Short mmCIF file of C-alpha atoms in Angstrom, two decimals:
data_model
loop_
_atom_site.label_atom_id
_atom_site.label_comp_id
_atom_site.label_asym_id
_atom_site.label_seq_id
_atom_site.Cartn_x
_atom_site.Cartn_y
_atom_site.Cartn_z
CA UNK A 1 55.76 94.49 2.46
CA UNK A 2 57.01 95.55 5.78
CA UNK A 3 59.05 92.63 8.19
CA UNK A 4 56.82 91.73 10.33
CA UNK A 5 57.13 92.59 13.82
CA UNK A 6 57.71 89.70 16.35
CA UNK A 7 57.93 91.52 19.37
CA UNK A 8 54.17 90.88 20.18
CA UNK A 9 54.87 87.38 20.21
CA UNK A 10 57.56 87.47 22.68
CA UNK A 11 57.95 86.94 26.79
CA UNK A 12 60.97 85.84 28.93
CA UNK A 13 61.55 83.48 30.92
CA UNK A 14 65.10 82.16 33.12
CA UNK A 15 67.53 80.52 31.35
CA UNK A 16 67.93 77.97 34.31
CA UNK A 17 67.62 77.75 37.96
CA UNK A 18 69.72 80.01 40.32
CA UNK A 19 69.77 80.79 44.28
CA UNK A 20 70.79 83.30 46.38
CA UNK A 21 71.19 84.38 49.82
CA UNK A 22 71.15 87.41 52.33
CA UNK A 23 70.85 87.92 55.89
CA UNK A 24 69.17 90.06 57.86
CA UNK A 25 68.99 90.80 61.36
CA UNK A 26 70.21 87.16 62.13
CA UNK A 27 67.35 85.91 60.11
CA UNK A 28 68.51 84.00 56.78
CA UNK A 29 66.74 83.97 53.14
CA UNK A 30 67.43 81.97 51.13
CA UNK A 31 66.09 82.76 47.09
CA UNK A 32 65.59 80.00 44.49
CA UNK A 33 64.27 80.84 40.66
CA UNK A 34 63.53 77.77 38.80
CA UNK A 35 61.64 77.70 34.86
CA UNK A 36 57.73 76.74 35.83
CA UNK A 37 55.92 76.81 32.78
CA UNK A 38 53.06 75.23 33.84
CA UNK A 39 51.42 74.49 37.42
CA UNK A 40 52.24 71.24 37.95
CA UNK A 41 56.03 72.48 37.33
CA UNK A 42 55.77 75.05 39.75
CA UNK A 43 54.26 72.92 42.58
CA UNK A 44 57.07 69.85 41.94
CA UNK A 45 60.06 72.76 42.64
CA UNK A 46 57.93 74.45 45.71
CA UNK A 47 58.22 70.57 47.05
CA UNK A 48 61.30 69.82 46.43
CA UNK A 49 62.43 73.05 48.36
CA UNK A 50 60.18 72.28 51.26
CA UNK A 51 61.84 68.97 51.52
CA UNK A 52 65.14 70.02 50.81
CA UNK A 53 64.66 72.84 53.97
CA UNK A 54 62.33 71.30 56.17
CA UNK A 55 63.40 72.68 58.83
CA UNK A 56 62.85 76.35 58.10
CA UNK A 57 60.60 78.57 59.52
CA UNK A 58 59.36 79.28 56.65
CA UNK A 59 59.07 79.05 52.50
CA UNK A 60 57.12 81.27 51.04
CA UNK A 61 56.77 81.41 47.27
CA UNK A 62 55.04 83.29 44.05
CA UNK A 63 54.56 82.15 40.36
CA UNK A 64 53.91 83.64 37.23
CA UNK A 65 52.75 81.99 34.00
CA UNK A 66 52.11 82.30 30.51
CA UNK A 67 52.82 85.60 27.93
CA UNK A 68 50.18 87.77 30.01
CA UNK A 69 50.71 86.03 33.32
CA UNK A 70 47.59 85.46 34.00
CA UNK A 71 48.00 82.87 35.89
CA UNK A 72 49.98 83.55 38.94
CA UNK A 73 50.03 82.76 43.19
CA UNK A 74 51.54 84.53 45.90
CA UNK A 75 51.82 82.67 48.94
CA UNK A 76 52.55 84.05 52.70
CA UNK A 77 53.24 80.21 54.86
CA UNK A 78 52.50 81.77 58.12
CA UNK A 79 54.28 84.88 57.72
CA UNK A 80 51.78 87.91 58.41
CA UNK A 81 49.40 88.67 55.28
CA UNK A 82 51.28 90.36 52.54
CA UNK A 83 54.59 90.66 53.58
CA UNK A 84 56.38 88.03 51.51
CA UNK A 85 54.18 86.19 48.69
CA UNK A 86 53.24 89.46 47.27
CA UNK A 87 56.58 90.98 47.05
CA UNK A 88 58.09 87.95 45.46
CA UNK A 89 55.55 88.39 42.83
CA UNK A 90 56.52 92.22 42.61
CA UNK A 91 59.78 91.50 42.11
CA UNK A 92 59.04 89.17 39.86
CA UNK A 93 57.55 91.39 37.75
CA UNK A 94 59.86 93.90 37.98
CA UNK A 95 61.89 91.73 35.95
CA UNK A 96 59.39 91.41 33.75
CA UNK A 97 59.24 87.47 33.67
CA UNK A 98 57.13 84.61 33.21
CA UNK A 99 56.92 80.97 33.51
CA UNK A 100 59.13 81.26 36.66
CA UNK A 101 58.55 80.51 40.40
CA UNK A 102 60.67 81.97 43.53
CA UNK A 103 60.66 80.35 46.44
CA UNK A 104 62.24 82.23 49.66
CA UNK A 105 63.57 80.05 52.62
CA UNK A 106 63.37 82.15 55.79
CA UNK A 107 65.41 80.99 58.86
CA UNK A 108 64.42 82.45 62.01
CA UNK A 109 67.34 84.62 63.33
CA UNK A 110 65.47 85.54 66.95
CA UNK A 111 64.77 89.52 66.12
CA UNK A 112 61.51 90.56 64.38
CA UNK A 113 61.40 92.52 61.17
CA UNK A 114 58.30 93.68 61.52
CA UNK A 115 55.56 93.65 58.14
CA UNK A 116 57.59 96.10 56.09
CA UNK A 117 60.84 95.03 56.43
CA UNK A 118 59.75 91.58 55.74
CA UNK A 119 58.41 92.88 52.79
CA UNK A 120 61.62 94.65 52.23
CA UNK A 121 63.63 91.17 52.59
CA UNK A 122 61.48 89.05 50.46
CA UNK A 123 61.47 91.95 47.68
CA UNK A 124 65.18 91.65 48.14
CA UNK A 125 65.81 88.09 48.07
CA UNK A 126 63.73 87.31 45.16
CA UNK A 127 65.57 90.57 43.54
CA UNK A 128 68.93 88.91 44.11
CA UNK A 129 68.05 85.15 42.64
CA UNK A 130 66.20 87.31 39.80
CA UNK A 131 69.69 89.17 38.95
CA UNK A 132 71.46 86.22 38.64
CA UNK A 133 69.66 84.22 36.16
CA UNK A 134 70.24 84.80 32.74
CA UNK A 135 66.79 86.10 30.62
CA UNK A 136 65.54 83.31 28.14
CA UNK A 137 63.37 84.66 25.08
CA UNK A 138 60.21 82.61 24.40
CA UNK A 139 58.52 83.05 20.86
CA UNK A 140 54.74 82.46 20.57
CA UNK A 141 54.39 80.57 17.19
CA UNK A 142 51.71 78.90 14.80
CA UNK A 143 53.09 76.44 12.03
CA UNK A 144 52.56 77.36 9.10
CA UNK A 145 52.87 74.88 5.69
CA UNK A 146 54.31 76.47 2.53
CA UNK A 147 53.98 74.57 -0.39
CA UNK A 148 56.25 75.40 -3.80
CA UNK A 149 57.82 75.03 -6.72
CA UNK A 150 61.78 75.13 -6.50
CA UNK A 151 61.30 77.98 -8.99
CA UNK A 152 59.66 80.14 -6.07
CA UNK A 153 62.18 78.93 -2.93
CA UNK A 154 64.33 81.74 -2.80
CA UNK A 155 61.53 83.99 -2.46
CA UNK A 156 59.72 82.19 0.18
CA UNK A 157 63.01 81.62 1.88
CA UNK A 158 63.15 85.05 1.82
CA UNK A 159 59.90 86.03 3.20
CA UNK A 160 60.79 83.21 6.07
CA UNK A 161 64.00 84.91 6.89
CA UNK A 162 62.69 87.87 7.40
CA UNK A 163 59.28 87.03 9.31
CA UNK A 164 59.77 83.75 10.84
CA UNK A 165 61.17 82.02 13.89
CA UNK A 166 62.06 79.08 12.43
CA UNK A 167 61.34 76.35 9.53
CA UNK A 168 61.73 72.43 8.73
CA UNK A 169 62.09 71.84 4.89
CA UNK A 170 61.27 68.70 2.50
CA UNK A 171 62.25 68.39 -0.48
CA UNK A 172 60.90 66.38 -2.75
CA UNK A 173 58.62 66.95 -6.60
CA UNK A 174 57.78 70.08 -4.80
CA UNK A 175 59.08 72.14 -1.61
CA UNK A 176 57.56 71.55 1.52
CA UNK A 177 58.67 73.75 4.57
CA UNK A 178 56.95 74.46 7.84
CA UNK A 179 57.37 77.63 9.30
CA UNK A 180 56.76 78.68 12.49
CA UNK A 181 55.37 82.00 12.03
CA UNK A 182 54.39 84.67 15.46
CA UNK A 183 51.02 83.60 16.30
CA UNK A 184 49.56 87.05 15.40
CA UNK A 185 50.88 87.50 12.52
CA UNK A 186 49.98 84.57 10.86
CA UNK A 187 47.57 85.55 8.84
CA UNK A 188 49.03 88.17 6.90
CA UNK A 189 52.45 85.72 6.77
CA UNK A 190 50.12 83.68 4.54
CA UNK A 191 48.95 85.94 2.38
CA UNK A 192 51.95 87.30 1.69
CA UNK A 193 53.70 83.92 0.42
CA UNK A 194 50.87 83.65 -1.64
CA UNK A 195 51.00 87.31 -3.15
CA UNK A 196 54.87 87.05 -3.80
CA UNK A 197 54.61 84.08 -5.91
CA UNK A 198 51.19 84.94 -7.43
CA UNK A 199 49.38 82.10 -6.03
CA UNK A 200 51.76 79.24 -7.29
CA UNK A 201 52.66 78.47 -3.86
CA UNK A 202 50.13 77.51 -1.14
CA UNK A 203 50.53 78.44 2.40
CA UNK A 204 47.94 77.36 4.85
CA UNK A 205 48.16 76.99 9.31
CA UNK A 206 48.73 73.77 10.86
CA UNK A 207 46.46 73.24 13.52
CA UNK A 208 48.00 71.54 16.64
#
């Protein structure tokens, strides 16, 4: 049997938080990227910037969530309709990330930019935050318990090494290890330990 590919069960996230600045035409932006891997997350950082700059003219913000990003929000605060939000979330996913928000700081600097090149300086600012944080690989798992005789180990440990993420072992009569096998592939993971050892060792998902 082929490894199994994990690459399906795979997005990125930032390592950490990171900011960044530029100016434009006397006007200042200032980027933050935080982690957000849920709503709630996301919604704590956007207030902690507001309070941290609340005197700015504006902070305007996107967020993206989950493997597919499904669940995302682009938001303008009182600039004109499209020209920040949405090209935070661009950029954004131009980096192909998730589970991240950006939230852009804009202090007034007396010229207008006009829609596009607001657009332009959002893109940007979220661009530069975005190049400074380090990517951070998430792995979509299901746990898996194997259990065998010490006869079989090496070959499940070798069928683990090769498909899995990662695994928890107990020994004590018998082997017991959890493995924490890509969601998708789950299935055929099981069948697998169960073929190589000719159905002396049982391998069955954990539900959570």
């Amino acid at each position: 049997m082929e490894t199994l590919s994990k690459e399906i069960d795979i997005y990125y996230t930032i390592e950490k938080g990171e900011s960044a600045e530029i100016k434009i035409l006397g006007s200042r932006f200032i980027a933050h990227a935080n982690n957000a891997s849920s709503k709630d997350i996301a919604i704590d950082f956007l207030n902690n910037i507001k309070s941290q700059y609340h005197d700015a003219t504006h902070n305007c913000f996107a967020y993206k969530i989950g493997k597919d990003g499904l669940e995302f929000r682009a938001v303008d605060d009182g600039e004109p309709s499209g020209s920040a939000g949405k090209p935070i979330l661009f950029s954004i996913n131009k980096h192909k990330l998730s589970d991240v928000i950006v939230v852009v700081t804009r202090y007034f600097g007396g010229k207008k930019l006009g829609v596009g090149g607001l657009a332009r300086a959002y893109s940007q600012a979220a661009d530069e935050v975005l190049k400074k944080c380090e990517p951070k690989k998430i792995h979509i798992t299901t746990p898996v318990k194997i259990i065998c005789t010490y006869e079989d180990l090496d070959i499940i440990k070798k069928i683990i090494k090769e498909n899995a993420v990662s695994m928890e072992e107990k020994y004590q009569d018998a082997v017991e290890i959890v493995a924490h096998v890509p969601t998708t592939k789950t299935e055929l993971f099981t069948e697998h330990i169960i073929s190589s050892t000719r159905g002396r060792a049982g391998a069955n998902v954990i539900n959570v």
